[in-house]
Coordinates of N, CA and C in Angstrom, one line a residue:
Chain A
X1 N 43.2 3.9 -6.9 CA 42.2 3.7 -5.8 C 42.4 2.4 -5.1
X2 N 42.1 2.7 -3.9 CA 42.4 1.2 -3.1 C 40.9 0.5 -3.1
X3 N 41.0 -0.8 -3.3 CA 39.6 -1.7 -3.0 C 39.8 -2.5 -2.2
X4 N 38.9 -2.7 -1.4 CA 38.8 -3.6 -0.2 C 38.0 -4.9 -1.0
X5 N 38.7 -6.5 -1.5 CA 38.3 -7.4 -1.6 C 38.4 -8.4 -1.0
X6 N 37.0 -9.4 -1.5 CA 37.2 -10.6 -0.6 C 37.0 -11.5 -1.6
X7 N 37.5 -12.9 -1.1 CA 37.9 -14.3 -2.2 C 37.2 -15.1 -1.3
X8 N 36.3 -15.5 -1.7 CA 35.8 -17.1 -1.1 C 36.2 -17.9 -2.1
X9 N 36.8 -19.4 -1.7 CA 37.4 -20.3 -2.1 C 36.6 -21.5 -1.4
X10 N 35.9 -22.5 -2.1 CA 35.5 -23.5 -1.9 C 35.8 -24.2 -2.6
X11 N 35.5 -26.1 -2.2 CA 35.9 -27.0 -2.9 C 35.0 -27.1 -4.4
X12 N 35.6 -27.4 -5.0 CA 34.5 -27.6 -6.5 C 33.8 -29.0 -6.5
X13 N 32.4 -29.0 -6.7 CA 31.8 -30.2 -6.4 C 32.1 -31.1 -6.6
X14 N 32.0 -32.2 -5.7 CA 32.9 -33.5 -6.5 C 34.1 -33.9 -5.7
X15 N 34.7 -32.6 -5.5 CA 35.8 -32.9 -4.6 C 35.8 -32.9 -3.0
X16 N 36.4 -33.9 -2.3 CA 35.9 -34.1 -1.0 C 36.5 -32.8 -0.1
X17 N 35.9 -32.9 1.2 CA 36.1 -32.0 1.8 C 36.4 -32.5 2.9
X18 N 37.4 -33.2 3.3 CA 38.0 -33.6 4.9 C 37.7 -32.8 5.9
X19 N 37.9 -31.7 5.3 CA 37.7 -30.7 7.1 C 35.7 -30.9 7.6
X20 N 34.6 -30.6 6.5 CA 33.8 -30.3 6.5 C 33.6 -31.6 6.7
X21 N 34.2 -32.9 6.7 CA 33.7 -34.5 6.7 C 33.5 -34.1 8.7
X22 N 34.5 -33.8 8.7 CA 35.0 -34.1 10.1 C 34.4 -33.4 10.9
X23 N 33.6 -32.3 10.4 CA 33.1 -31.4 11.7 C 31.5 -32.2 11.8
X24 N 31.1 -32.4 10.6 CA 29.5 -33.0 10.3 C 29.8 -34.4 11.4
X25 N 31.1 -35.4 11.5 CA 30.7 -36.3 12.2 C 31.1 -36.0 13.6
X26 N 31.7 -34.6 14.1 CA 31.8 -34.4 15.4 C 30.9 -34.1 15.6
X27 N 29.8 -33.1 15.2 CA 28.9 -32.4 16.0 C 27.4 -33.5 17.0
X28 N 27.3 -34.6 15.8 CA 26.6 -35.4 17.0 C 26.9 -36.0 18.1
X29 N 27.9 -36.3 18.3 CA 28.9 -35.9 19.4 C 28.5 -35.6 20.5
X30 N 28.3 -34.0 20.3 CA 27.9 -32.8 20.7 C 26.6 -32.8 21.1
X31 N 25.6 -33.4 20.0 CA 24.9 -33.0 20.4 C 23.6 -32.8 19.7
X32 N 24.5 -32.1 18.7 CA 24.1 -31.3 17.2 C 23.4 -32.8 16.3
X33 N 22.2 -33.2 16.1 CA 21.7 -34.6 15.6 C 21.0 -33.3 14.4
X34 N 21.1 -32.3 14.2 CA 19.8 -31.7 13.2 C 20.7 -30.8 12.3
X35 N 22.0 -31.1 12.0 CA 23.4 -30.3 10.9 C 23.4 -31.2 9.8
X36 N 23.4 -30.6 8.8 CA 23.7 -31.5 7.3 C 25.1 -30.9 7.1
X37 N 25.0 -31.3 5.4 CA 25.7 -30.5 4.4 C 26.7 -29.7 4.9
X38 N 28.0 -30.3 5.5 CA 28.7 -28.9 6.3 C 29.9 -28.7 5.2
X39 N 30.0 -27.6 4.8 CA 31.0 -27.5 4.0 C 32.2 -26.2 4.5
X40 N 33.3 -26.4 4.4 CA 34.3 -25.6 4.8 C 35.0 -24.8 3.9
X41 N 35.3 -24.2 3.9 CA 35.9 -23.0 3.0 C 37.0 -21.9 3.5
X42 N 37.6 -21.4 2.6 CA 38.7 -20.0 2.8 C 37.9 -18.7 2.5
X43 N 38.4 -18.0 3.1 CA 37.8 -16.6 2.7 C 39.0 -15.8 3.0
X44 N 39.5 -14.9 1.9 CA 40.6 -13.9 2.2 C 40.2 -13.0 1.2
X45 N 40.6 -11.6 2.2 CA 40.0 -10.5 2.9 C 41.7 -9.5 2.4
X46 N 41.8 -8.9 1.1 CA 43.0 -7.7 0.9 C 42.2 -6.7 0.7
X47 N 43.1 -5.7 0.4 CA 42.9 -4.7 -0.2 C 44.3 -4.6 -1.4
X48 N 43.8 -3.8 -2.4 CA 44.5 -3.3 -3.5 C 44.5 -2.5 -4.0
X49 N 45.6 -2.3 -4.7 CA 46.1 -0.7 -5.5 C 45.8 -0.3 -6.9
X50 N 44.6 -0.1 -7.2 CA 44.2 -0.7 -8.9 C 43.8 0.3 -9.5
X51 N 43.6 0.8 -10.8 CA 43.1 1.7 -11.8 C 41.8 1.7 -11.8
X52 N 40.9 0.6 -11.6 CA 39.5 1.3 -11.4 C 39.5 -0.9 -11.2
X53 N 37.7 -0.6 -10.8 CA 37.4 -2.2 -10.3 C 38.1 -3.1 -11.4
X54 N 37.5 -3.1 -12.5 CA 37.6 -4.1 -13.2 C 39.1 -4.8 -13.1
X55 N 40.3 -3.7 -13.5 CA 41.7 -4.4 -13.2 C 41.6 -4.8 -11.4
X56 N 41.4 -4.5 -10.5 CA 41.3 -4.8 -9.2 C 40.7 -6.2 -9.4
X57 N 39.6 -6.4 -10.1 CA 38.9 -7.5 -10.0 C 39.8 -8.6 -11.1
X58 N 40.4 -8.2 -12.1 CA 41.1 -9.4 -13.2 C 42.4 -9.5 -12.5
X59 N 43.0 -8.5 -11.7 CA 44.5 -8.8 -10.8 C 44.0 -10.3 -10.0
X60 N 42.9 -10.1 -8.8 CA 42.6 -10.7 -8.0 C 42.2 -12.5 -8.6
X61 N 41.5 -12.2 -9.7 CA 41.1 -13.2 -10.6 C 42.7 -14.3 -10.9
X62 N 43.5 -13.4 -11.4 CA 44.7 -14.1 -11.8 C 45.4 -14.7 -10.3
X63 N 45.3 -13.6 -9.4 CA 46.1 -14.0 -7.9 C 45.7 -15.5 -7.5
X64 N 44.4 -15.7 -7.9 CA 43.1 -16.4 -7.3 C 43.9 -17.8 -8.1
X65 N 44.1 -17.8 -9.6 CA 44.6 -18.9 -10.7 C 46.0 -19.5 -10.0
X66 N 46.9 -18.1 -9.8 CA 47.9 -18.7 -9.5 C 48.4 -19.1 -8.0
X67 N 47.9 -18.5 -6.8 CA 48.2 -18.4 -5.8 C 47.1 -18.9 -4.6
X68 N 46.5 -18.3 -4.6 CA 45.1 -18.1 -3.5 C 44.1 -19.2 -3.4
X69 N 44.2 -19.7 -4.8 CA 42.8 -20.8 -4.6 C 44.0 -22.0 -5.7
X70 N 43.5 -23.6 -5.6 CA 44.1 -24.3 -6.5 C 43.1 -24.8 -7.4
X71 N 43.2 -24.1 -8.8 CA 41.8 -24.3 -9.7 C 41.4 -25.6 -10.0
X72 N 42.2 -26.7 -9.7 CA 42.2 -28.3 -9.8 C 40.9 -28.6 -9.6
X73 N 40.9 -28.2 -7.7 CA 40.0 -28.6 -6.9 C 39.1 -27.7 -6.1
X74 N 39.3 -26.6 -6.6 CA 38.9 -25.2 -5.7 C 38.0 -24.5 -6.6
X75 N 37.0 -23.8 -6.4 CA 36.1 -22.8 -7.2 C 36.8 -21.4 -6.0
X76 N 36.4 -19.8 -7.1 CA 36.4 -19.0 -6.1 C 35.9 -17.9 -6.7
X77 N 35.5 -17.1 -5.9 CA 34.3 -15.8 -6.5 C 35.2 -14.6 -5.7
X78 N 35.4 -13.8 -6.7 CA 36.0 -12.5 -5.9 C 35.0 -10.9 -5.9
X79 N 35.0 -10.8 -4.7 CA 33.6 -9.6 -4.5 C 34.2 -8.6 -4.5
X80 N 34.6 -7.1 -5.0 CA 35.0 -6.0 -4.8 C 34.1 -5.2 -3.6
X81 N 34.4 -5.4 -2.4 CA 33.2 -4.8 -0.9 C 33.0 -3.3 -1.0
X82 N 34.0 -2.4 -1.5 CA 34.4 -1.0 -0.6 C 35.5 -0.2 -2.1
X83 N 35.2 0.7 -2.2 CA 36.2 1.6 -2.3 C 36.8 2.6 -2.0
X84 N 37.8 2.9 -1.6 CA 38.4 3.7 -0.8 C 39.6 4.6 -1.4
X85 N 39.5 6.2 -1.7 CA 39.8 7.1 -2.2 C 41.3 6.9 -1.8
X86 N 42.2 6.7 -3.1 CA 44.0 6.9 -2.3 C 43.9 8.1 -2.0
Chain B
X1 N 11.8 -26.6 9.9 CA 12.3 -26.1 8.8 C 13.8 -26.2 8.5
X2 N 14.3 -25.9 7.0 CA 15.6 -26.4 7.0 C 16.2 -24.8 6.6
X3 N 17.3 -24.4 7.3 CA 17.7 -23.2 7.3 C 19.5 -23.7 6.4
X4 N 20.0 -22.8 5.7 CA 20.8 -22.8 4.9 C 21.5 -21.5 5.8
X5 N 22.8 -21.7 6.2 CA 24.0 -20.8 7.0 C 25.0 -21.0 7.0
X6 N 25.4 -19.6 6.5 CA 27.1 -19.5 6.7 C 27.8 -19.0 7.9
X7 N 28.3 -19.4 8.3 CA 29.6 -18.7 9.6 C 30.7 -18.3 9.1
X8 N 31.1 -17.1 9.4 CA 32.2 -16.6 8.4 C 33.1 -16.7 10.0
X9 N 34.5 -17.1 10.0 CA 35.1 -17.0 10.8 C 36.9 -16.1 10.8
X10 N 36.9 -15.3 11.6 CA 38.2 -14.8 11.3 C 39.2 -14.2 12.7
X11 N 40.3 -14.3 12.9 CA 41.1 -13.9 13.4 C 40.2 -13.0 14.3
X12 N 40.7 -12.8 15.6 CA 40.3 -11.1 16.7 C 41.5 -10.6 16.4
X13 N 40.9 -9.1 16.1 CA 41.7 -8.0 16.2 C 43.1 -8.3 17.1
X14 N 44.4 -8.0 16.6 CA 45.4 -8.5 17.0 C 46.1 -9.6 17.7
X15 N 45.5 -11.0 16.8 CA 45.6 -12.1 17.0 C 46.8 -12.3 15.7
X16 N 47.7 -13.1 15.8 CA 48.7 -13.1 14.3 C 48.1 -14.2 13.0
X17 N 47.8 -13.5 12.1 CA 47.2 -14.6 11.2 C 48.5 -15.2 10.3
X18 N 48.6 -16.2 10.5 CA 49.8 -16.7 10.2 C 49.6 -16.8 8.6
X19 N 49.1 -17.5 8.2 CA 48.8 -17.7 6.3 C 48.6 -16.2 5.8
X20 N 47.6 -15.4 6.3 CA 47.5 -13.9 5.7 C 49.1 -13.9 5.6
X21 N 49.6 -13.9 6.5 CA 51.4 -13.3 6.4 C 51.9 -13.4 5.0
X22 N 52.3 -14.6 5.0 CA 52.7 -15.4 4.1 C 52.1 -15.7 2.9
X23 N 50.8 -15.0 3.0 CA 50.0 -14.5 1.3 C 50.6 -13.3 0.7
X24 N 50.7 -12.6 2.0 CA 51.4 -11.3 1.5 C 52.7 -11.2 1.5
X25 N 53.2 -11.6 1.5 CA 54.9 -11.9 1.7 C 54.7 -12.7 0.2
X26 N 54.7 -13.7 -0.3 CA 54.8 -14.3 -1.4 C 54.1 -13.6 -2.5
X27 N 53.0 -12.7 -2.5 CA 52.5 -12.1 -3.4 C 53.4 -11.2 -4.8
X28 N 54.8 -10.3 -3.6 CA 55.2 -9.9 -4.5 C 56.1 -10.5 -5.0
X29 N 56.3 -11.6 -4.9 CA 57.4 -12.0 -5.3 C 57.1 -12.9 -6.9
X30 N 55.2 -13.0 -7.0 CA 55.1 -13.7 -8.4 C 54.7 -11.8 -8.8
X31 N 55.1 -10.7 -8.5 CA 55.0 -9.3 -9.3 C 53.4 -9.0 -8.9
X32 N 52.8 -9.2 -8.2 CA 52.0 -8.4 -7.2 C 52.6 -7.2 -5.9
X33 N 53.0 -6.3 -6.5 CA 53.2 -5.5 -5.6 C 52.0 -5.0 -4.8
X34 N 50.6 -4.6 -4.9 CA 49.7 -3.5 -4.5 C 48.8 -4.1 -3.8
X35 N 49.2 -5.1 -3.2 CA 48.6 -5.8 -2.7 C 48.6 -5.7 -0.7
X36 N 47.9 -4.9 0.1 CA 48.2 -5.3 1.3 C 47.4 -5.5 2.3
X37 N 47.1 -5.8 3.6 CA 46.6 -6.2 4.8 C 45.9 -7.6 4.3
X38 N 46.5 -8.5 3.7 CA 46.1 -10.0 3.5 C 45.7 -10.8 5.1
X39 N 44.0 -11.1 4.9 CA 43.9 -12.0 6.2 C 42.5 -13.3 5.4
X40 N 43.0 -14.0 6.4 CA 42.9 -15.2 6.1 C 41.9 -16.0 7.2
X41 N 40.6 -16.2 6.5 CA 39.5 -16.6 7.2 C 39.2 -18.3 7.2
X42 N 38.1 -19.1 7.7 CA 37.3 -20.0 7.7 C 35.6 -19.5 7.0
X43 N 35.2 -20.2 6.2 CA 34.1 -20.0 5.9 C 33.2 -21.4 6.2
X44 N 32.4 -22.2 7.0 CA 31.6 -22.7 7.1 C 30.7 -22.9 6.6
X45 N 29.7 -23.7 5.7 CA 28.1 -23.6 5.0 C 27.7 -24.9 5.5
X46 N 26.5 -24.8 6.3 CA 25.8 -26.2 6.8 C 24.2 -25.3 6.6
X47 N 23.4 -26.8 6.5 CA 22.2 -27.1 6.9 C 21.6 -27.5 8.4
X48 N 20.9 -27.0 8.4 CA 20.3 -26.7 10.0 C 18.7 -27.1 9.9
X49 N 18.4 -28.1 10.6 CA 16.9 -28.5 11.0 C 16.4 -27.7 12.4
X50 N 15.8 -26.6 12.0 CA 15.1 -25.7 13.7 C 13.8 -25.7 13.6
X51 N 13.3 -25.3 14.5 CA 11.5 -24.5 14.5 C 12.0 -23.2 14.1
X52 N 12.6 -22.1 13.9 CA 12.6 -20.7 13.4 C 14.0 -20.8 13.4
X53 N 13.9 -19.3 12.8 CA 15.3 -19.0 12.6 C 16.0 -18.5 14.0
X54 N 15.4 -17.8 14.7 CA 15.9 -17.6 16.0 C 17.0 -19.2 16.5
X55 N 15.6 -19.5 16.6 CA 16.5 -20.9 17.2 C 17.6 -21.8 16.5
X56 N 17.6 -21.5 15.2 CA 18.8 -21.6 14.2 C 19.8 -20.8 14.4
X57 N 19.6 -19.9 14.8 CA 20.9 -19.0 15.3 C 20.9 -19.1 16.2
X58 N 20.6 -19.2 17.7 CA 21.1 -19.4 18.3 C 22.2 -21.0 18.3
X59 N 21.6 -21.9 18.1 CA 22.1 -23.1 18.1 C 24.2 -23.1 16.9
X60 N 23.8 -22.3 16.4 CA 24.6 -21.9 15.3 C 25.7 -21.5 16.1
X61 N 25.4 -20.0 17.3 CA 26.4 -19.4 17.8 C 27.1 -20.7 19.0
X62 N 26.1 -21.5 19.2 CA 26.5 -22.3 20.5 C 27.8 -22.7 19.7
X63 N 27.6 -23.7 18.1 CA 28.5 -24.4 18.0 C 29.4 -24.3 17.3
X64 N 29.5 -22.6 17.2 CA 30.5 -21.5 17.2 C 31.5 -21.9 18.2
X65 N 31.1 -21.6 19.4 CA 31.6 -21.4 20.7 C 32.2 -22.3 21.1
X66 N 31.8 -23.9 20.7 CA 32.2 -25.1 21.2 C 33.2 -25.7 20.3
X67 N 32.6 -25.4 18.9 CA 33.6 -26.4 18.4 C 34.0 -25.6 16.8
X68 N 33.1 -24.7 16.1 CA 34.0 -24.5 14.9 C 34.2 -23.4 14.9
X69 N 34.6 -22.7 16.1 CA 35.7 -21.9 16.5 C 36.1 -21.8 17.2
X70 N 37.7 -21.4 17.5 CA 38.1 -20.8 19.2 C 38.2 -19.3 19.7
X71 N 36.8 -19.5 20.2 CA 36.3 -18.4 20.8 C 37.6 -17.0 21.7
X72 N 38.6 -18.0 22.2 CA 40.0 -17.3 21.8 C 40.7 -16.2 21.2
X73 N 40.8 -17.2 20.4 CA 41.4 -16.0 19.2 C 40.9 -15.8 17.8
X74 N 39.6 -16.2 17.5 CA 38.7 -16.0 16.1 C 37.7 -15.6 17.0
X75 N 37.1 -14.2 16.4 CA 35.5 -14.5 15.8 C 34.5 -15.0 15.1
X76 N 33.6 -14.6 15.1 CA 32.3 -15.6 14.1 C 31.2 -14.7 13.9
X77 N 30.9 -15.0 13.0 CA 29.5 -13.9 12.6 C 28.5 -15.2 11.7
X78 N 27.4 -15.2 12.1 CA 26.2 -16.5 11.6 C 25.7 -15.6 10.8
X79 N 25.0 -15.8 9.5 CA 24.4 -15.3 8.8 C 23.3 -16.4 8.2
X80 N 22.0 -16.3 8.2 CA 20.9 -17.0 7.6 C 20.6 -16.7 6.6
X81 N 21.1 -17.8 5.6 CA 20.8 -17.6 3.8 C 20.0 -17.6 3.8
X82 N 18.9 -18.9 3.9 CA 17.8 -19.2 3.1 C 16.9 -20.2 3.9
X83 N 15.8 -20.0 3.6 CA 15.1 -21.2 4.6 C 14.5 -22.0 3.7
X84 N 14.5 -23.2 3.5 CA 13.7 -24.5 2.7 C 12.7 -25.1 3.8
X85 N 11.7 -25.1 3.5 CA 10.9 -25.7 4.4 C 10.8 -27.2 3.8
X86 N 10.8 -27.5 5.3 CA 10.8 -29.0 5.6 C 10.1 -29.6 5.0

């Protein structure tokens, strides 16, 4: 069966977040004086060719360990959205 | 009140996502074959000081528009987690 998943990838607390530094001190700038806590993140969006969720979900888990997220500095939650009949 | 929002940001429909590529292209080569249509987002999370949520979202899509997206070649979708009152 095919699954349509998604990976959010965020920093793990603790760890800085340059991109999220940088939009928090542009937006007053802008304008924006009333934005906190801005935090930045990945989100990727496959689909997969799996036996049923659970292997879909422990493939994506491992993809996540080795490739997709860096477990150092990165947390990541993988959602199974959709199933879709091969 | 203090509103809790994510902006999920991603590629328009036939824009080239460069990293999705190159997720999927490198996938099989650590023996992920089943893996396909890899795309590659921005995820955003800030705190927001509004009178309502209306006005939270709107202010949200402005700074969509302006600055943590390019309205270009990404979309944006705001979604309102949670509200903590002030």
């Amino acid at each position: 069966m095919m699954f349509s998943v998604t990976v959010q990838v965020t920093h793990l607390p603790g760890i800085l977040d340059p991109v999220g530094a940088t939009v928090e001190r542009a937006l007053p700038a802008l304008g924006y004086t009333n934005v906190s806590q801005v935090h930045v993140g990945k989100t990727i969006r496959l689909t997969i060719d799996a036996e049923n969720v659970e292997a879909a979900r422990a493939q994506c888990e491992e993809m996540c360990q080795r490739l997709l997220a860096n477990p150092v500095i990165e947390a990541f939650a993988v959602s199974i959205d959709d199933v879709v009949p091969a």
